[in-house]
Coordinates of C-alpha atoms in Angstrom, one line a residue:
X1 CA 39.3 135.9 35.0
X2 CA 37.9 137.9 32.3
X3 CA 34.8 140.9 32.5
X4 CA 32.3 139.6 30.8
X5 CA 29.2 141.4 28.4
X6 CA 25.3 140.5 28.0
X7 CA 25.0 139.0 24.5
X8 CA 21.7 141.3 23.3
X9 CA 21.8 139.3 19.9
X10 CA 23.1 137.0 18.0
X11 CA 26.7 138.1 16.0
X12 CA 26.0 139.6 13.2
X13 CA 28.2 138.3 9.8
X14 CA 29.0 140.3 7.2
X15 CA 28.1 139.2 3.4
X16 CA 28.6 141.0 0.2
X17 CA 26.1 143.4 -0.7
X18 CA 22.6 141.8 -2.2
X19 CA 22.7 138.8 0.6
X20 CA 20.3 139.2 3.5
X21 CA 22.7 137.4 6.0
X22 CA 21.0 136.0 8.8
X23 CA 17.7 134.9 9.4
X24 CA 16.0 136.9 11.9
X25 CA 13.2 134.1 14.0
X26 CA 15.9 133.5 16.5
X27 CA 14.7 134.2 19.6
X28 CA 16.7 136.0 22.6
X29 CA 16.0 135.5 26.6
X30 CA 18.2 136.5 29.6
X31 CA 17.8 134.7 32.8
X32 CA 19.9 135.1 35.8
X33 CA 23.7 135.3 35.7
X34 CA 25.9 133.2 37.1
X35 CA 27.5 134.7 39.7
X36 CA 30.2 132.5 40.5
X37 CA 31.4 132.2 36.4
X38 CA 30.4 136.0 36.1
X39 CA 28.9 134.4 33.2
X40 CA 26.1 136.0 30.5
X41 CA 23.4 133.3 30.9
X42 CA 21.4 134.9 27.4
X43 CA 19.5 132.6 25.9
X44 CA 19.6 132.3 21.7
X45 CA 17.8 130.3 20.1
X46 CA 18.7 130.6 16.5
X47 CA 15.7 130.5 13.7
X48 CA 16.3 126.9 11.4
X49 CA 15.8 127.8 7.3
X50 CA 13.5 130.0 5.4
X51 CA 12.0 129.0 2.6
X52 CA 14.0 130.0 -0.9
X53 CA 16.8 130.7 1.1
X54 CA 20.0 131.5 -0.9
X55 CA 23.1 129.6 -0.4
X56 CA 24.7 132.5 1.2
X57 CA 21.5 133.1 3.5
X58 CA 22.1 128.9 3.9
X59 CA 25.7 129.2 5.2
X60 CA 24.7 132.4 7.2
X61 CA 21.7 130.5 9.2
X62 CA 24.0 128.3 9.6
X63 CA 26.9 129.8 11.0
X64 CA 24.1 131.9 13.4
X65 CA 22.6 128.1 14.5
X66 CA 25.9 127.3 15.9
X67 CA 25.7 130.2 18.3
X68 CA 22.6 128.8 20.0
X69 CA 22.8 128.8 24.2
X70 CA 22.8 126.9 25.9
X71 CA 25.0 125.1 23.3
X72 CA 23.2 123.2 20.7
X73 CA 23.4 121.5 17.2
X74 CA 20.1 120.6 16.6
X75 CA 19.0 123.2 14.3
X76 CA 22.8 123.5 12.9
X77 CA 21.7 120.3 11.6
X78 CA 18.4 121.6 9.3
X79 CA 21.0 123.7 7.6
X80 CA 22.7 120.5 6.3
X81 CA 21.6 117.3 4.2
X82 CA 20.9 114.0 6.1
X83 CA 24.2 112.6 4.7
X84 CA 26.3 116.1 5.7
X85 CA 24.6 115.5 9.1
X86 CA 24.6 112.2 9.9
X87 CA 28.3 112.4 9.2
X88 CA 29.4 115.7 10.2
X89 CA 30.9 115.4 14.3
X90 CA 31.2 119.0 16.2
X91 CA 32.6 118.0 19.1
X92 CA 35.9 116.8 16.4
X93 CA 37.2 120.7 16.8
X94 CA 35.8 124.3 17.8
X95 CA 37.1 127.5 15.8
X96 CA 36.5 131.1 17.1
X97 CA 36.8 133.3 14.2
X98 CA 36.1 137.0 13.9
X99 CA 35.5 139.8 10.7
X100 CA 33.5 137.0 9.5
X101 CA 33.3 137.5 5.2
X102 CA 31.0 135.3 3.3
X103 CA 31.7 135.1 -0.3
X104 CA 29.4 135.2 -3.3
X105 CA 28.6 132.0 -4.6
X106 CA 30.2 129.8 -7.6
X107 CA 28.6 127.4 -9.3
X108 CA 29.8 123.5 -8.8
X109 CA 29.8 121.6 -12.0
X110 CA 30.6 118.3 -10.5
X111 CA 27.6 117.3 -9.0
X112 CA 24.8 120.8 -9.9
X113 CA 25.8 122.0 -6.7
X114 CA 27.2 125.6 -5.2
X115 CA 30.2 126.3 -3.3
X116 CA 30.5 129.3 -0.9
X117 CA 33.2 130.6 1.1
X118 CA 33.8 132.4 4.5
X119 CA 36.7 134.3 4.7
X120 CA 37.4 134.9 8.4
X121 CA 40.4 136.1 10.4
X122 CA 41.1 132.8 13.3
X123 CA 41.2 133.8 16.7
X124 CA 41.8 130.5 17.9
X125 CA 41.3 126.7 17.7
X126 CA 40.1 123.7 20.3
X127 CA 40.1 120.1 19.8
X128 CA 38.5 117.5 20.9
X129 CA 39.3 117.9 24.5
X130 CA 38.7 122.1 24.3
X131 CA 42.9 122.6 25.0
X132 CA 43.9 125.2 22.8
X133 CA 46.0 124.8 19.5
X134 CA 47.3 126.8 16.7
X135 CA 45.3 129.0 14.5
X136 CA 45.7 130.8 11.4
X137 CA 45.2 134.0 11.0
X138 CA 43.0 134.9 7.7
X139 CA 41.1 131.4 7.0
X140 CA 39.0 130.2 4.1
X141 CA 36.3 127.6 4.8
X142 CA 34.5 126.2 1.6
X143 CA 30.5 125.1 2.0
X144 CA 29.5 122.8 -0.7
X145 CA 25.5 123.1 -1.3
X146 CA 22.8 121.0 -3.1
X147 CA 19.3 121.2 -3.8
X148 CA 17.3 118.8 -1.3
X149 CA 13.3 118.9 -2.7
X150 CA 13.7 122.8 -3.8
X151 CA 15.7 123.9 -1.0
X152 CA 19.2 124.6 -0.4
X153 CA 20.9 123.2 2.0
X154 CA 24.5 122.3 2.8
X155 CA 26.1 118.6 1.4
X156 CA 29.8 119.5 2.7
X157 CA 30.1 121.7 5.9
X158 CA 33.6 122.0 7.9
X159 CA 34.5 119.9 10.5
X160 CA 33.7 120.9 14.1
X161 CA 32.4 124.7 15.4
X162 CA 32.4 127.7 13.9
X163 CA 31.5 130.5 16.7
X164 CA 32.6 134.2 16.6
X165 CA 34.6 135.4 19.1
X166 CA 32.2 137.8 20.8
X167 CA 30.2 134.4 21.8
X168 CA 33.5 132.5 22.7
X169 CA 34.4 135.9 25.7
X170 CA 30.9 135.8 26.5
X171 CA 30.0 131.9 26.6
X172 CA 33.7 130.4 27.1
X173 CA 35.9 130.1 30.2
X174 CA 39.4 128.5 30.4
X175 CA 38.7 125.4 33.4
X176 CA 41.6 122.7 34.4
X177 CA 41.0 119.4 34.1
X178 CA 42.5 117.2 36.3
X179 CA 45.1 114.2 35.7
X180 CA 48.0 112.2 37.0
X181 CA 51.8 112.6 36.6
X182 CA 53.7 109.8 35.7
X183 CA 54.5 108.9 39.6
X184 CA 50.4 108.6 40.1
X185 CA 51.0 110.8 42.7
X186 CA 50.2 113.6 42.2
X187 CA 47.4 115.9 40.4
X188 CA 48.3 118.5 37.5
X189 CA 45.7 120.3 35.6
X190 CA 45.2 120.7 32.0
X191 CA 43.4 124.4 30.3
X192 CA 41.1 123.9 28.3
X193 CA 38.0 125.6 27.1
X194 CA 34.6 125.0 27.4
X195 CA 31.0 126.4 27.6
X196 CA 29.9 127.4 31.0
X197 CA 26.5 127.1 31.9
X198 CA 23.6 123.8 33.1
X199 CA 26.1 121.6 30.2
X200 CA 29.4 122.2 31.9
X201 CA 29.7 118.9 34.3
X202 CA 29.0 116.9 31.1
X203 CA 31.8 118.8 29.4
X204 CA 34.3 118.6 31.8
X205 CA 34.2 115.1 32.5
X206 CA 33.9 114.3 28.6
X207 CA 36.6 116.4 28.6
X208 CA 38.7 114.5 31.1
X209 CA 37.1 111.0 29.7
X210 CA 39.0 111.7 26.0
X211 CA 42.3 111.9 28.2
X212 CA 45.2 114.3 28.6
X213 CA 47.2 115.2 25.0
X214 CA 49.1 118.9 27.0
X215 CA 53.2 118.4 25.3
X216 CA 54.1 121.1 27.8
X217 CA 53.7 117.5 30.6
X218 CA 53.8 114.2 31.6
X219 CA 50.4 113.3 32.3
X220 CA 48.5 110.0 32.7
X221 CA 44.5 109.4 33.4
X222 CA 43.1 106.5 35.8
X223 CA 39.2 107.5 34.3
X224 CA 38.3 105.4 31.5
X225 CA 38.0 106.7 27.7
X226 CA 34.8 108.0 26.5
X227 CA 33.3 104.6 25.2
X228 CA 29.9 103.4 28.0
X229 CA 30.3 107.2 29.4
X230 CA 27.0 108.1 30.2
X231 CA 26.3 111.2 28.2
X232 CA 25.1 113.3 31.0
X233 CA 26.3 114.6 34.3
X234 CA 23.3 115.6 36.5
X235 CA 23.3 117.0 39.7
X236 CA 20.4 116.4 42.1
X237 CA 19.0 118.8 44.4
X238 CA 21.9 117.8 47.3
X239 CA 24.4 118.8 44.5
X240 CA 25.9 115.5 44.1
X241 CA 27.2 115.1 40.5
X242 CA 26.3 111.5 39.0
X243 CA 29.3 110.1 37.1
X244 CA 28.5 106.8 34.8
X245 CA 31.9 105.5 33.9
X246 CA 30.3 102.3 32.2
X247 CA 31.4 98.4 33.6
X248 CA 35.2 98.7 32.9
X249 CA 36.2 100.9 36.0
X250 CA 35.1 98.7 38.5
X251 CA 37.9 96.4 37.6
X252 CA 40.6 99.5 38.3
X253 CA 42.4 97.8 41.5
X254 CA 40.9 100.2 44.7
X255 CA 43.1 102.4 44.6
X256 CA 43.5 103.5 40.9
X257 CA 39.7 103.8 42.1
X258 CA 40.6 106.5 44.5
X259 CA 43.0 108.4 42.0
X260 CA 39.8 107.8 39.4
X261 CA 37.7 109.9 42.7
X262 CA 40.2 112.5 43.2
X263 CA 40.4 113.3 38.8
X264 CA 36.3 113.5 39.4
X265 CA 35.9 115.7 42.4
X266 CA 38.9 118.4 41.8
X267 CA 37.1 118.7 38.2
X268 CA 33.7 118.9 39.2
X269 CA 34.6 121.1 42.2
X270 CA 34.8 123.8 39.8
X271 CA 30.8 123.4 38.7
X272 CA 29.0 125.8 41.2
X273 CA 26.7 124.1 43.5
X274 CA 28.0 120.5 43.3
X275 CA 28.4 119.3 46.9
X276 CA 30.3 116.3 45.4
X277 CA 30.3 113.7 43.2
X278 CA 29.1 110.0 43.1
X279 CA 31.2 107.4 40.7
X280 CA 29.2 104.3 39.0
X281 CA 30.5 101.6 37.5
X282 CA 27.4 100.3 35.8
X283 CA 25.3 99.5 38.6
X284 CA 28.4 99.2 40.7
X285 CA 28.9 102.8 42.8
X286 CA 33.0 103.3 43.2
X287 CA 33.8 103.8 47.0
X288 CA 37.3 103.6 47.2
X289 CA 37.2 105.1 51.0
X290 CA 33.9 103.0 52.4
X291 CA 31.3 106.2 50.7
X292 CA 29.5 106.4 48.1
X293 CA 29.6 110.1 47.5
X294 CA 33.0 111.5 47.3
X295 CA 32.7 114.9 48.7
X296 CA 34.2 118.6 47.4
X297 CA 38.2 119.1 48.8
X298 CA 38.1 115.0 49.3
X299 CA 41.6 113.1 48.5
X300 CA 43.8 116.2 49.1
X301 CA 47.1 113.5 49.6
X302 CA 47.4 114.2 45.7
X303 CA 47.4 117.7 45.3
X304 CA 50.4 119.9 46.2
X305 CA 50.8 121.4 49.4
X306 CA 49.8 125.5 49.0
X307 CA 52.7 127.9 49.6
X308 CA 52.3 128.0 54.2
X309 CA 55.4 130.9 54.1
X310 CA 56.3 133.8 52.6
X311 CA 58.7 135.1 50.7
X312 CA 62.3 135.0 51.9
X313 CA 64.7 137.5 51.3
X314 CA 68.4 138.6 51.4
X315 CA 69.2 142.5 53.3
X316 CA 71.4 144.6 52.5
X317 CA 72.3 147.6 54.2
X318 CA 71.9 148.3 57.8
X319 CA 69.4 145.8 57.9
X320 CA 71.4 143.1 56.4
X321 CA 70.2 139.4 57.1
X322 CA 68.4 136.3 55.6
X323 CA 64.5 137.0 56.5
X324 CA 61.2 135.3 55.7
X325 CA 58.4 138.2 54.8
X326 CA 55.6 137.3 56.5
X327 CA 52.5 139.9 54.5
X328 CA 54.0 143.4 55.7
X329 CA 56.4 141.9 58.0
X330 CA 59.7 140.4 58.3
X331 CA 61.2 138.0 60.3
X332 CA 64.8 136.0 60.6
X333 CA 65.4 132.7 59.3
X334 CA 65.5 130.1 62.5
X335 CA 68.9 129.3 63.6
X336 CA 69.3 126.0 62.8
X337 CA 69.8 126.4 59.2
X338 CA 73.0 127.3 59.6
X339 CA 72.6 130.5 57.2
X340 CA 75.7 132.8 57.6
X341 CA 74.0 136.0 56.2
X342 CA 77.5 137.6 55.5
X343 CA 78.4 135.0 53.4
X344 CA 75.0 134.3 51.7
X345 CA 73.9 136.3 48.4
X346 CA 70.9 134.7 47.7
X347 CA 68.2 132.0 48.9
X348 CA 66.0 129.3 47.9
X349 CA 63.7 127.6 50.9
X350 CA 62.6 123.6 49.6
X351 CA 60.4 121.1 51.7
X352 CA 63.5 120.3 54.2
X353 CA 66.3 121.4 53.0
X354 CA 67.8 125.5 51.5
X355 CA 70.3 126.5 49.1
X356 CA 72.0 129.6 49.5
X357 CA 74.3 131.7 47.1
X358 CA 77.5 132.3 48.1
X359 CA 78.5 136.5 47.9
X360 CA 81.2 135.8 45.0
X361 CA 77.8 134.7 43.0
X362 CA 79.8 131.3 42.4
X363 CA 78.9 128.9 45.2
X364 CA 75.7 126.6 45.7
X365 CA 75.2 125.7 49.4
X366 CA 72.9 122.8 49.7
X367 CA 71.6 121.8 53.2
X368 CA 69.0 120.1 54.9
X369 CA 67.1 122.8 57.6
X370 CA 68.5 121.1 60.1
X371 CA 72.0 122.5 58.6
X372 CA 73.6 118.8 57.8
X373 CA 74.4 116.9 55.1
X374 CA 75.9 120.4 53.2
X375 CA 76.4 120.0 49.4
X376 CA 78.1 122.7 47.3
X377 CA 77.5 123.1 43.5
X378 CA 79.4 125.7 41.5
X379 CA 77.7 127.7 39.9
X380 CA 78.3 130.7 36.6
X381 CA 75.9 133.2 36.1
X382 CA 73.0 131.7 37.8
X383 CA 69.4 131.8 36.6
X384 CA 67.2 130.3 39.2
X385 CA 67.8 127.5 41.9
X386 CA 63.7 126.3 42.8
X387 CA 62.5 123.6 44.5
X388 CA 60.3 120.9 43.0
X389 CA 57.7 119.4 45.4
X390 CA 59.9 115.9 46.2
X391 CA 62.7 118.6 47.8
X392 CA 64.7 117.7 44.5
X393 CA 67.0 121.4 43.5
X394 CA 66.6 122.3 39.5
X395 CA 69.4 124.7 39.1
X396 CA 70.0 127.0 35.8
X397 CA 73.3 129.2 35.0
X398 CA 74.7 130.0 32.2
X399 CA 78.0 128.7 32.1
X400 CA 79.6 130.2 28.2
X401 CA 76.7 131.7 27.8
X402 CA 73.7 129.0 27.5
X403 CA 71.9 127.7 29.6
X404 CA 72.5 124.5 31.7
X405 CA 70.3 122.4 34.3
X406 CA 71.5 120.3 36.8
X407 CA 69.1 118.7 39.7
X408 CA 70.3 118.3 42.9
X409 CA 69.3 115.2 45.7
X410 CA 70.5 114.2 48.4
X411 CA 72.7 112.1 47.4
X412 CA 73.4 113.4 43.4
X413 CA 74.3 116.4 41.7
X414 CA 73.5 115.6 37.9
X415 CA 73.1 117.2 34.6
X416 CA 69.9 116.8 32.7
X417 CA 69.0 117.7 28.8
X418 CA 66.8 120.2 28.7
X419 CA 65.8 120.1 25.0
X420 CA 67.6 123.4 23.4
X421 CA 67.5 125.8 26.4
X422 CA 70.5 126.1 25.4
X423 CA 70.1 128.3 22.7
X424 CA 68.0 130.3 24.3
X425 CA 68.6 133.8 26.6
X426 CA 66.8 132.4 30.1
X427 CA 66.4 135.4 32.7
X428 CA 63.9 133.9 35.3
X429 CA 62.8 130.3 35.8
X430 CA 60.2 128.2 38.2
X431 CA 58.6 125.6 38.7
X432 CA 54.7 124.9 39.1
X433 CA 53.5 123.7 42.6
X434 CA 52.8 120.1 41.2
X435 CA 56.1 119.6 39.4
X436 CA 55.0 118.6 36.1
X437 CA 56.3 121.8 34.5
X438 CA 58.5 124.8 34.2
X439 CA 58.4 128.2 33.1
X440 CA 60.4 129.9 31.6
X441 CA 61.4 134.0 30.1
X442 CA 63.3 134.9 27.2
X443 CA 65.4 137.7 26.1
X444 CA 64.4 138.6 22.0
X445 CA 62.2 136.5 20.6
X446 CA 64.1 133.1 20.9
X447 CA 64.9 129.8 18.9
X448 CA 64.7 126.8 19.3
X449 CA 62.1 123.7 19.7
X450 CA 58.7 125.3 20.1
X451 CA 59.7 129.2 18.8
X452 CA 57.9 129.2 15.6
X453 CA 54.9 131.2 14.5
X454 CA 52.0 129.7 16.3
X455 CA 53.7 127.0 18.4
X456 CA 51.5 126.4 21.2
X457 CA 48.8 127.9 23.2
X458 CA 48.0 130.4 20.0
X459 CA 47.4 133.7 20.2
X460 CA 43.9 134.6 22.1
X461 CA 41.3 136.9 22.6
X462 CA 43.4 140.5 22.2
X463 CA 46.8 139.1 21.7
X464 CA 47.8 140.1 18.5
X465 CA 50.3 138.4 16.8
X466 CA 53.8 139.7 18.2
X467 CA 56.5 140.2 21.6
X468 CA 55.6 143.5 22.4
X469 CA 59.5 144.5 22.1
X470 CA 60.9 141.0 22.6
X471 CA 61.8 138.8 25.1
X472 CA 58.4 136.0 25.6
X473 CA 57.2 133.3 28.3
X474 CA 57.5 129.7 27.2
X475 CA 56.5 126.7 29.6
X476 CA 57.3 122.8 28.7
X477 CA 57.5 119.9 30.6
X478 CA 59.2 117.9 33.4
X479 CA 60.3 115.0 32.5
X480 CA 60.4 111.9 35.1
X481 CA 61.4 108.1 34.5
X482 CA 59.2 105.2 35.3
X483 CA 61.2 105.8 38.9
X484 CA 60.4 109.0 39.4
X485 CA 63.2 110.3 38.5
X486 CA 63.5 114.2 36.6
X487 CA 65.1 113.3 33.4
X488 CA 64.9 116.6 31.6
X489 CA 62.9 119.1 30.7
X490 CA 60.7 118.7 27.5
X491 CA 60.6 120.9 24.5
X492 CA 59.6 124.3 25.3
X493 CA 56.4 125.9 23.9
X494 CA 56.1 129.8 23.4
X495 CA 53.0 131.5 24.7
X496 CA 52.6 134.2 22.2
X497 CA 52.0 137.0 24.8
X498 CA 52.3 140.7 23.8
X499 CA 54.1 141.9 26.0
X500 CA 57.0 143.4 25.9
X501 CA 60.5 142.1 28.1
X502 CA 58.3 139.5 30.2
X503 CA 60.7 138.5 33.1
X504 CA 61.0 137.3 36.3
X505 CA 57.8 134.4 35.6
X506 CA 56.1 132.6 38.6
X507 CA 53.1 130.0 38.9
X508 CA 50.2 131.2 40.4
X509 CA 48.8 127.8 40.9
X510 CA 49.1 124.6 38.3
X511 CA 47.3 126.7 36.1
X512 CA 48.0 130.1 35.9
X513 CA 51.1 132.0 34.8
X514 CA 52.7 135.7 36.7
X515 CA 54.9 138.2 35.5
X516 CA 56.3 141.3 35.0
X517 CA 56.3 143.1 31.4
X518 CA 56.8 146.0 30.2
X519 CA 53.4 149.3 29.9
X520 CA 52.6 152.6 29.0
X521 CA 52.6 152.9 33.2
X522 CA 56.2 151.2 34.0
X523 CA 56.6 147.5 34.6
X524 CA 53.5 145.8 35.9
X525 CA 52.4 142.4 36.9
X526 CA 50.9 140.5 34.0
X527 CA 48.8 137.2 35.1
X528 CA 47.6 134.2 32.2
X529 CA 46.5 130.9 31.8
X530 CA 49.3 128.2 31.3
X531 CA 48.1 127.8 27.6
X532 CA 49.0 131.4 26.3
X533 CA 45.0 132.6 27.2
X534 CA 43.6 134.7 29.9
X535 CA 46.1 137.6 29.9
X536 CA 45.1 139.8 32.7
X537 CA 46.8 142.9 34.3
X538 CA 49.0 145.1 33.1
X539 CA 47.4 148.6 35.1
X540 CA 44.4 147.7 33.2
X541 CA 40.7 146.5 33.3
X542 CA 41.1 147.7 36.9
X543 CA 44.2 145.6 38.1
X544 CA 45.8 147.0 41.1
X545 CA 48.8 149.6 39.4
X546 CA 52.5 148.9 40.9
X547 CA 53.8 152.5 40.7
X548 CA 56.9 152.7 37.9
X549 CA 59.8 151.4 39.9
X550 CA 61.2 149.4 37.7
X551 CA 59.9 146.3 38.8
X552 CA 62.7 143.7 38.7
X553 CA 61.4 140.8 41.1
X554 CA 58.1 139.4 41.9
X555 CA 57.7 136.7 43.6
X556 CA 53.8 134.9 44.3
X557 CA 52.0 133.3 47.5
X558 CA 48.6 132.4 46.7
X559 CA 46.1 136.5 46.9
X560 CA 49.4 138.2 47.4
X561 CA 52.0 139.6 45.6
X562 CA 55.3 140.6 45.9
X563 CA 58.1 143.2 44.4
X564 CA 61.8 144.2 44.0
X565 CA 62.1 147.7 42.4
X566 CA 65.3 149.3 40.7
X567 CA 66.3 150.6 44.0
X568 CA 65.9 147.3 45.9
X569 CA 62.9 148.7 47.6
X570 CA 60.1 146.2 48.9
X571 CA 56.6 146.9 47.6
X572 CA 53.2 144.3 49.0
X573 CA 50.0 143.8 47.7
X574 CA 47.0 142.0 49.9
X575 CA 44.0 140.3 48.8
X576 CA 42.0 143.6 48.0
X577 CA 44.6 145.7 48.4
X578 CA 46.5 148.3 47.0
X579 CA 50.8 148.5 46.1
X580 CA 52.4 149.2 49.4
X581 CA 56.0 150.1 50.0
X582 CA 57.0 148.1 52.9
X583 CA 60.1 149.9 55.8
X584 CA 62.3 147.6 55.4
X585 CA 66.2 147.6 54.4
X586 CA 67.5 146.8 50.5
X587 CA 66.4 144.1 49.7
X588 CA 68.9 142.5 46.8
X589 CA 66.9 139.2 46.6
X590 CA 64.1 138.0 46.9
X591 CA 62.8 133.9 46.7
X592 CA 59.7 132.5 46.3
X593 CA 58.2 130.5 50.3
X594 CA 57.7 127.1 50.6

């Protein structure tokens, strides 16, 4: 993830002339860095209110107190009246801002108090779970103050935490927390942003216990709500995280206790040094598999199978044929697939079936990998055909210029609603490994559900408003019925990344996307979180630079990347390497492995 900088001191707010600003009595202490997260572990202890502080100084000190690390609100509460401290809920939300200005005070005649305003540019907002919400580009927040024993204290603070962009960049990280899809058979991640450090295990479980709240996926949970959740999740010397969910968890069936354990294990596996999870329901330790400790890496049955093959390509010219790319080499597809190279313009391979596009581009032939159960599906201007993990093919084409979505099952082909995709100029389509979400790229700014300014992920640090010369990356939910059949695609949400002409979107994993986009170095590969934050690549920050060859297709598998350029040449990027052109024939199409 993004590189981090050490914090030498708390961020200083800009205040109007004549105001002394933030108290200077806080302490900074550097301790060891957390190498696993690349996290700055500089500790900062803010100063309490100074005697005789002006209203502006009180507000500035309060804002500074929220920059404590490890996170703590004890000092911030000292800047509040007793009633305000009792009402204030710092966990309700987190607001990230930059360019702050604390205004001059004005009298509040209603209660002999004072009003101070903070004007700042909103970067992003996080809800109580840590999920990104839309943020205003310019914000004004008012603070009401009253005198308590001759000292000014804040009586009406804004809801939640207010932290600077630098504090967020230095200390917060994006983490997937794991819920289940509607069937309860597949784990699917939802991205949250939390402070990394000693309290990470507690923060992750708290976010998980708040439940799913993600418009881009249909998710469910087996973890009980906050209710009786113990307020901390300690990790013992052997790396076992102790999670006490309260007595209600013991009432779950053994199968659902296993699902609960799977959510906790896969969520807490991101915490350094955690080797296992012990789940308690009051005085009872849950043992869904007869084990008192659920090891990290267990419950793999609920995790999507990793891509085991390289991409598949159709080669033209002297090397004409349908092949699998294995790293930097090629091999022909099995004869049992009954694929005729002369009749094949594109290929998409599923868990047990294969789909090939005819050379005329108007017929998609779907068959088992044994060559049996052949089905023909008429298509017009095919955008993409992609497989879900349950061997269902989702086909997106554009008859009449509008996008149409169909699913091809072993026993039927049917159209499904697609919540506004028909009005979008869809240029690429991909399905997440768990099958809970889809991603698309569009040409132009797009319209329809979720296209409004600020929709979805909002603008993260370093991402300004705008679409960088046209086009958007959008994601949405794959909707399923109670019996686990795909019944539609939910409304797509625009991710406000400032990248020109995004195309060829792919899922790196269930929480990250990759795609091609324009840069000063030509078409490059970008990667970012599926909530529209943490964008990297594009040849910046030490990312491998793809030569300026007009890349048009991108395929991702684990740490490997393949790209096809405008001259139909194939490029390969291995782990820790640089882009290399492979000596294979002209590649007309390239599709993901399985």
